Amino acid sequence: MEEQTEKSKMEKLTEELKEMALTLGAFKVGIATTETLAGGPPSTDLTYVLPGAKSAVVFALAFDQNLIEPYFKKIDHKSLDTNKVRTTTLANGVALEMAGFLQQYGYKAVPQLANFVYRQDSENWLLDMHPPISHRYLAVRSGIGHFGYSGNIITKEYGSAIVLASVVTDAELIPTDPLPEEENYCDECKICLAVCSSEYVDPLEKVTVTLGGKEFSYGKRRSNSRCFLVCGGLTGLNASGKWSTWSPARFEIPKKDEDFIAALPSTIEAYLERPKIKGGFFICLIPGNRMEYTCSNCHFVCHPDKEVRKARYKMLTDSGVIIQEPDGTLKAVSPEEAKKYIESMTPERKKLYESVPEEQSV
């Protein structure tokens, strides 16, 4: 009888927490437990952030779909950047509020922020960028969405244009089931790879993780330094030369993982000397502690409708190349105009945007 009472109590608390997440701004919420995450990678170990943890509430908030096309067309950078910052901040606030709610009931609970917090227990943690807890693994196991080939979580409602956060607790909540794989809309079109200038995801090799006896697969990710270089805004010109991210820099993007570390110091130095525009995230990993999203292309291109995916890809590849004016203003121009603009710069200024031979910089 006592066991039944405890189970009923947990069922009620689970439903209250799910309703709370939805009320506070999430569109989808799930519950993962130590049992449903068993056998997973280190970032599924809930006890890493809370000894005695039993479960986690994970939830998703959506970014504004109406801002994606102007972003890809390079008409408007600020609106989506601001929306991403504020939606991410809201997700963090939801996690904090839910943790406080659980604590008031006598449970231990710790909020897990949406991004920008990493494990510091390895020598190269700044480059490894391993999260304390992987929201993606919690989300796919608890039924929020599926893995797309990119490794991002995709949803039937908003594609992968979402942000995830979670709360880890010692309350024994009732787990939710993963979605049936046959409902996964990912057809491995790999448009997500085509919009990634850093070639972050391997086009052929996949990885498989086992979570609570269930297998999940996605494209193998290469070094995180690739994403750091391009999504972090240190450079942005696609290898084709025909389009760029919202970064005005044109430094060469290496082909091999091992070459990315060597490429970082000079691009970081240039990044710090370029004019800065207001906005973005505050993040300790980025030089100057400020990062504005200049890419996130894989994040935003994926949509349940393949025709929308194709249209967004075309918008991006037809959008031109970003240049930066002396006052910091970013402007999209044709590849030819961009090249002429860079060539007209003094060697001292040019080296902030592309590699300059030693003899030209003196």
GROMACS .gro file of N, CA and C in nm, residues 64 66-67 70-71 76-85:
model
   45
   64ASP      N    1   1.197   3.126  -3.336
   64ASP     CA    2   1.096   3.185  -3.424
   64ASP      C    3   1.124   3.148  -3.569
   66ASN      N    4   0.981   3.242  -3.832
   66ASN     CA    5   0.968   3.355  -3.926
   66ASN      C    6   1.098   3.431  -3.945
   67LEU      N    7   1.195   3.409  -3.857
   67LEU     CA    8   1.321   3.484  -3.864
   67LEU      C    9   1.429   3.408  -3.939
   70PRO      N   10   1.493   3.538  -4.341
   70PRO     CA   11   1.572   3.662  -4.352
   70PRO      C   12   1.718   3.642  -4.309
   71TYR      N   13   1.740   3.551  -4.216
   71TYR     CA   14   1.876   3.520  -4.170
   71TYR      C   15   1.954   3.453  -4.282
   76ASP      N   16   1.865   4.002  -4.252
   76ASP     CA   17   1.851   4.039  -4.111
   76ASP      C   18   1.922   3.936  -4.024
   77HIS      N   19   2.030   3.979  -3.962
   77HIS     CA   20   2.104   3.893  -3.869
   77HIS      C   21   2.058   3.912  -3.726
   78LYS      N   22   2.033   4.035  -3.689
   78LYS     CA   23   2.008   4.069  -3.549
   78LYS      C   24   1.884   4.001  -3.491
   79SER      N   25   1.777   3.994  -3.569
   79SER     CA   26   1.650   3.943  -3.514
   79SER      C   27   1.661   3.797  -3.470
   80LEU      N   28   1.719   3.712  -3.553
   80LEU     CA   29   1.732   3.572  -3.516
   80LEU      C   30   1.836   3.555  -3.406
   81ASP      N   31   1.945   3.632  -3.413
   81ASP     CA   32   2.047   3.625  -3.309
   81ASP      C   33   1.986   3.661  -3.173
   82THR      N   34   1.907   3.767  -3.170
   82THR     CA   35   1.841   3.808  -3.045
   82THR      C   36   1.741   3.704  -2.999
   83ASN      N   37   1.664   3.650  -3.093
   83ASN     CA   38   1.566   3.547  -3.058
   83ASN      C   39   1.634   3.424  -3.000
   84LYS      N   40   1.748   3.389  -3.057
   84LYS     CA   41   1.820   3.271  -3.008
   84LYS      C   42   1.873   3.295  -2.867
   85VAL      N   43   1.926   3.413  -2.842
   85VAL     CA   44   1.977   3.447  -2.709
   85VAL      C   45   1.863   3.442  -2.607
   0.00000   0.00000   0.00000
